[in-house]
Coordinates of C-alpha atoms and ligand atoms in Angstrom, one line a residue:
M5 CA 0.0 0.0 -0.1
K6 CA 1.2 3.3 -0.6
K7 CA 2.9 5.8 1.9
V8 CA 1.2 9.2 2.0
R9 CA 3.0 12.5 3.3
V10 CA 0.9 15.4 4.7
K11 CA 1.8 18.7 5.8
S12 CA -0.9 20.5 8.2
P13 CA -0.7 23.8 10.0
S14 CA -1.5 24.6 13.6
N15 CA -4.2 27.2 14.3
I16 CA -5.0 30.0 16.8
A17 CA -8.5 30.3 17.9
F18 CA -10.1 33.8 17.9
I19 CA -13.2 32.5 19.5
K20 CA -12.3 29.4 21.6
F21 CA -13.5 25.8 21.9
W22 CA -14.0 25.3 25.6
G23 CA -16.1 22.4 26.8
K24 CA -17.6 19.4 25.2
K25 CA -21.3 18.5 24.9
D26 CA -19.9 15.1 23.8
S27 CA -16.3 14.3 24.8
S28 CA -16.1 10.9 23.0
L29 CA -17.1 12.5 19.7
N30 CA -15.7 16.0 20.5
I31 CA -18.9 18.0 19.9
P32 CA -18.3 21.4 21.5
F33 CA -20.9 23.7 23.2
N34 CA -20.1 26.5 20.9
S35 CA -18.9 27.1 17.4
S36 CA -15.5 28.6 17.0
I37 CA -13.3 30.7 14.7
S38 CA -9.3 30.4 13.8
M39 CA -6.6 31.2 11.6
N40 CA -4.2 28.7 10.3
L41 CA -0.5 29.4 11.1
S42 CA 2.2 29.4 8.4
G43 CA 5.0 29.0 10.6
C44 CA 3.9 26.2 13.0
Y45 CA 3.3 22.8 11.2
T46 CA 3.3 19.2 11.3
V47 CA 4.4 16.8 8.6
T48 CA 3.3 13.3 8.8
S49 CA 3.6 10.2 6.7
V50 CA 1.5 7.0 6.9
E51 CA 1.8 3.6 5.5
F52 CA -0.2 0.7 6.2
D53 CA 1.7 -2.5 6.1
E54 CA -0.1 -6.2 6.2
K55 CA 3.3 -7.4 8.0
L56 CA 3.0 -5.0 11.0
R57 CA 1.6 -6.8 14.3
E58 CA 0.7 -3.5 15.6
D59 CA 0.6 0.4 15.0
L60 CA 4.5 1.7 15.0
I61 CA 4.2 5.4 16.1
K62 CA 7.2 7.7 15.8
I63 CA 6.9 11.5 17.0
D64 CA 9.9 14.0 16.5
G65 CA 12.0 11.0 15.9
K66 CA 11.2 9.0 18.8
I67 CA 8.9 5.9 19.0
V68 CA 6.2 6.6 21.3
E69 CA 4.3 4.5 24.0
G70 CA 2.0 4.9 26.7
E71 CA -1.3 7.5 26.5
K72 CA 0.6 9.2 23.5
K73 CA 0.5 6.0 21.5
D74 CA -3.0 4.9 22.5
R75 CA -4.5 8.3 21.2
V76 CA -3.0 7.7 18.1
V77 CA -3.9 4.1 17.9
R78 CA -7.6 4.9 18.9
F79 CA -7.8 7.4 16.0
L80 CA -6.4 4.9 13.4
D81 CA -9.2 2.5 14.6
I82 CA -11.7 5.0 13.6
V83 CA -9.8 5.1 10.1
R84 CA -9.6 1.3 9.9
K85 CA -13.3 0.9 10.8
K86 CA -14.4 3.5 8.3
A87 CA -12.4 1.6 5.6
G88 CA -13.2 -1.8 6.7
K89 CA -9.7 -2.9 6.9
K90 CA -7.6 -4.7 9.8
I91 CA -4.1 -3.5 9.1
F92 CA -1.6 -1.6 11.0
A93 CA 0.4 1.5 10.2
R94 CA 3.8 3.1 10.3
V95 CA 3.3 6.6 11.4
D96 CA 6.1 9.4 11.4
S97 CA 5.1 12.8 12.3
K98 CA 7.4 15.7 12.8
N99 CA 6.4 19.2 14.1
N100 CA 8.5 22.1 12.5
F101 CA 8.4 23.9 16.1
P102 CA 10.0 22.3 19.2
S103 CA 7.4 20.1 20.8
D104 CA 8.7 21.2 24.2
A105 CA 7.8 24.7 23.4
G106 CA 4.5 24.6 24.8
I107 CA 2.5 25.5 21.4
A108 CA -0.5 23.2 21.0
S109 CA 0.4 20.5 18.5
S110 CA -2.7 18.6 18.4
A111 CA -4.3 20.5 16.0
S112 CA -1.4 20.1 13.4
A113 CA -1.0 16.6 14.2
F114 CA -4.5 15.1 14.1
S115 CA -5.4 17.1 10.9
A116 CA -2.2 16.0 9.3
L117 CA -3.0 12.3 10.4
S118 CA -6.4 12.5 9.2
L119 CA -5.3 13.1 5.7
A120 CA -2.4 10.9 5.6
A121 CA -4.1 7.9 7.2
S122 CA -7.5 8.0 5.3
K123 CA -5.6 8.3 1.9
A124 CA -3.1 5.7 2.8
I125 CA -5.7 3.2 3.6
G126 CA -7.4 3.9 0.3
L127 CA -10.2 6.3 1.5
S128 CA -10.8 9.5 -0.6
L129 CA -12.6 12.1 1.9
S130 CA -14.1 15.5 0.8
E131 CA -12.8 18.4 2.8
K132 CA -16.2 18.3 5.2
E133 CA -15.5 14.6 5.9
L134 CA -11.6 15.4 6.9
S135 CA -12.7 17.9 9.2
I136 CA -15.1 15.6 10.7
L137 CA -12.6 12.9 11.1
A138 CA -9.7 15.5 12.2
R139 CA -12.4 16.6 14.9
R140 CA -12.5 13.1 16.4
G141 CA -8.7 13.2 17.0
S142 CA -8.5 16.7 18.7
G143 CA -11.6 19.1 18.3
S144 CA -9.1 21.9 17.2
A145 CA -7.9 19.9 14.5
S146 CA -11.0 20.2 12.5
R147 CA -10.4 23.8 12.0
S148 CA -6.8 23.2 10.5
V149 CA -8.0 21.3 7.3
N150 CA -9.3 24.3 5.6
D151 CA -7.4 26.9 4.0
G152 CA -6.8 30.4 5.7
F153 CA -9.7 31.3 8.2
S154 CA -11.9 28.6 9.7
E155 CA -15.1 28.4 11.2
W156 CA -16.1 25.4 13.2
V157 CA -19.4 24.8 13.5
A158 CA -20.7 23.2 16.4
G159 CA -23.5 21.3 15.3
T160 CA -25.2 18.6 17.3
S161 CA -24.0 15.4 16.2
D162 CA -21.0 13.7 14.2
K163 CA -22.3 14.7 10.8
T164 CA -23.2 18.2 11.6
S165 CA -20.0 19.4 13.6
Y166 CA -17.4 20.3 11.1
S167 CA -15.2 23.4 10.0
K168 CA -15.4 25.5 6.8
S169 CA -13.2 28.2 5.5
I170 CA -14.5 31.8 5.8
A171 CA -11.6 33.5 4.1
K172 CA -8.6 32.6 2.1
P173 CA -5.2 32.9 3.5
T174 CA -4.5 36.0 1.3
F175 CA -8.0 37.7 2.6
W176 CA -6.1 39.8 5.0
D177 CA -2.6 40.6 6.2
L178 CA -2.9 39.5 9.7
R179 CA -0.2 38.1 11.8
D180 CA 0.3 36.2 14.9
L181 CA 3.7 36.4 16.6
V182 CA 3.8 33.4 19.0
T183 CA 5.5 34.7 22.0
V184 CA 7.1 31.8 23.9
V185 CA 7.6 32.6 27.6
S186 CA 7.7 28.9 28.8
N187 CA 9.2 25.7 27.1
K188 CA 7.9 23.3 29.9
A189 CA 5.0 21.3 29.1
K190 CA 1.9 22.3 30.7
K191 CA 0.5 20.9 33.9
S192 CA -3.1 20.7 32.7
S193 CA -4.0 19.5 29.1
S194 CA -7.0 21.2 27.1
T195 CA -8.8 18.0 27.3
E196 CA -8.8 18.4 30.9
G197 CA -9.9 22.0 30.9
H198 CA -12.6 21.0 28.5
S199 CA -14.0 18.2 31.2
V200 CA -14.3 20.8 33.8
A201 CA -15.6 23.9 32.0
T202 CA -19.2 23.6 32.9
T203 CA -17.9 23.8 36.5
S204 CA -17.1 27.4 36.3
P205 CA -19.9 29.9 37.5
F206 CA -19.5 31.9 34.2
F207 CA -20.2 28.9 32.1
A208 CA -24.0 29.9 31.6
T209 CA -23.1 33.5 30.8
R210 CA -20.7 32.5 28.1
Q211 CA -23.2 30.4 26.6
K212 CA -25.7 33.3 26.8
N213 CA -23.4 35.6 24.9
I214 CA -21.1 33.3 22.9
K215 CA -23.5 33.6 19.6
S216 CA -23.6 37.1 19.3
R217 CA -19.8 37.6 19.8
I218 CA -19.2 35.0 17.1
K219 CA -21.5 36.7 14.9
N220 CA -19.6 40.4 15.7
L221 CA -16.0 38.7 15.3
K222 CA -16.9 37.2 12.2
R223 CA -18.3 40.6 11.0
F224 CA -15.4 42.4 11.9
L225 CA -12.8 39.9 10.4
L226 CA -14.8 40.0 7.0
S227 CA -14.8 43.7 6.9
K228 CA -11.1 44.1 8.0
N229 CA -12.2 46.2 11.0
F230 CA -8.8 45.5 13.0
E231 CA -9.5 47.6 16.2
K232 CA -13.0 46.2 16.6
F233 CA -11.7 42.6 15.8
G234 CA -8.5 42.9 18.2
Q235 CA -10.9 44.3 21.2
L236 CA -13.3 41.3 20.8
L237 CA -10.7 38.5 20.3
E238 CA -8.8 39.9 23.5
E239 CA -12.1 39.8 25.4
E240 CA -12.7 36.2 24.3
A241 CA -9.2 35.4 25.4
I242 CA -9.7 36.8 28.8
E243 CA -13.1 34.9 29.2
L244 CA -11.6 31.5 28.4
H245 CA -8.9 31.9 31.1
V246 CA -11.3 33.4 33.7
M247 CA -13.5 30.3 33.1
A248 CA -10.5 28.0 33.6
M249 CA -9.3 30.0 36.7
T250 CA -12.9 29.6 38.3
S251 CA -13.4 25.9 37.3
K252 CA -13.2 23.1 39.8
P253 CA -10.3 22.2 40.0
A254 CA -9.3 25.6 39.2
I255 CA -6.7 25.6 36.2
Y256 CA -3.9 28.7 35.8
Y257 CA -2.3 28.8 32.3
W258 CA -0.5 32.0 32.8
N259 CA 3.1 32.4 34.1
E260 CA 4.6 36.1 35.0
G261 CA 5.9 36.1 31.4
T262 CA 2.4 35.8 30.0
V263 CA 1.4 38.9 32.2
E264 CA 4.5 40.9 31.0
V265 CA 3.7 40.3 27.3
M266 CA 0.1 41.2 28.1
S267 CA 1.1 44.7 29.7
T268 CA 3.7 45.4 26.9
I269 CA 0.8 44.7 24.3
R270 CA -1.5 47.2 26.1
A271 CA 1.4 49.9 26.4
L272 CA 2.0 49.8 22.6
R273 CA -1.5 50.4 22.2
E274 CA -1.5 53.5 24.4
E275 CA 1.6 54.5 21.9
G276 CA -0.6 54.2 19.1
T277 CA 0.5 50.8 17.6
L278 CA -2.5 48.5 17.1
C279 CA -1.9 45.1 18.5
Y280 CA -3.9 42.5 20.7
Y281 CA -3.1 39.1 22.7
T282 CA -4.8 35.9 22.8
M283 CA -3.9 32.8 24.7
D284 CA -4.8 29.0 24.3
A285 CA -4.5 26.6 27.0
G286 CA -1.1 27.4 27.9
P287 CA 1.2 30.4 29.1
N288 CA 2.5 31.5 25.8
V289 CA 1.0 34.5 24.0
H290 CA -0.5 34.9 20.7
V291 CA 0.3 38.4 19.6
I292 CA -2.2 39.3 16.7
C293 CA -1.1 42.3 14.6
L294 CA -1.0 43.7 10.9
G295 CA 1.7 43.0 8.8
K296 CA 2.9 46.6 8.6
D297 CA 3.7 46.6 12.5
E298 CA 5.2 43.0 12.8
K299 CA 8.9 44.4 12.8
K300 CA 8.3 46.9 15.4
I301 CA 6.2 44.8 17.8
M302 CA 8.7 41.8 17.4
S303 CA 11.8 44.2 18.4
R304 CA 9.9 45.4 21.3
L305 CA 8.9 41.8 22.4
K306 CA 12.4 40.5 21.9
R307 CA 13.6 42.9 24.8
L308 CA 11.4 41.5 27.4
K309 CA 13.2 39.2 30.0
S310 CA 10.6 36.7 29.9
V311 CA 10.5 35.9 26.1
I312 CA 12.4 32.7 25.1
K313 CA 11.5 33.0 21.5
I314 CA 9.2 34.5 18.9
I315 CA 7.5 32.5 15.9
P316 CA 5.8 34.8 13.3
N317 CA 3.1 33.4 11.3
E318 CA 0.6 34.6 8.4
A319 CA -2.5 32.8 7.6
S320 CA -1.6 29.7 5.8
R321 CA -3.4 27.1 3.8
G322 CA -5.1 24.1 5.5
T323 CA -4.0 20.2 5.2
G324 CA -2.4 19.3 2.1
E325 CA -0.6 16.3 0.6
L326 CA 2.8 16.7 -0.2
K327 CA 3.8 14.9 -3.5
Ligands
DP6_6 C1 -7.9 26.5 24.4 O1 -8.7 20.9 20.7 O2 -6.7 20.7 22.1 O3 -6.9 25.9 22.3 O4 -10.3 18.0 21.5 O5 -9.3 17.4 24.0 O6 -7.8 17.7 21.9 P1 -9.1 18.2 22.5 O7 -9.0 19.6 22.7 P2 -8.1 20.8 22.0 O8 -8.8 22.0 22.7 C2 -8.5 23.5 22.3 C3 -8.9 24.6 23.2 C4 -8.2 25.9 23.0 C5 -9.2 26.7 22.2 C6 -9.3 26.5 20.8 O9 -8.5 26.1 20.0 O10 -10.4 26.7 20.2

């Protein structure tokens, strides 16, 4: 059987996925919106082989075992069931960003694996079907499948919960400067965070307001109203972290570096440079700005004592096969 190689980007959520209505299918409580990242991606190759007695999973050059392996095997089981074939695979996956940098890699990893595994086993899935499959591996992976800017429509079932592209990569010269302030693995995974999301007293308020926030953010994105867009994405980021900090048990993702970068961004705004921050389930800060201001903001951030490195990103294409 043929070996398939795929490249897929990570993504940054402007509207966050936080809490699962169905945790075995990864159906979210709310829809979410993201941008695919040109500078943070995974390249994965998959080859099914009749001679193998079990799946062999290599991540960043090392054969993995335990929970990491089990998660990939469970995903391959879904692909095998879909294809009606009982055959094991050799998976080789590499991130171009250091996997210890605390940048979420499940989105790029599972979207890459979806296309590589489905194609290698002989399935030919549509973009919608691929997004549905990627979602089973990791919710946010469903958004990496499409080009540019994606909206994952929450839906209510396996068939109705998937992402679609709402704007091409070239639509807007937006940048995400991934500002790394910690390279330690985080203590609580996003999967754990999702499982306690409903215990925050703010969960109900979020559900009440989220539809109008999504509508507005989409409107500001599609009309390229950067100031309004930025204000809203920052409000959304803070809400996610307030939810995490008030859930039971409480989860704290920030460190001193996170706060230092946040105040620098606010200071830059006061000086007249528009830029905004958002954070996923970790301490690193995604600084969102326009292409014209990238250099200036980068040089300012680089001077901060807590900043380890900065990875600049533009909007990128979604999951694609490498020939
Ligand atoms: C805060 O997609 O990583 O980054 O489905 O359990 O793998 P699993 O969760 P995951 O959650 C992402 C959470 C987030 C927000 C987002 O990307 O929308």
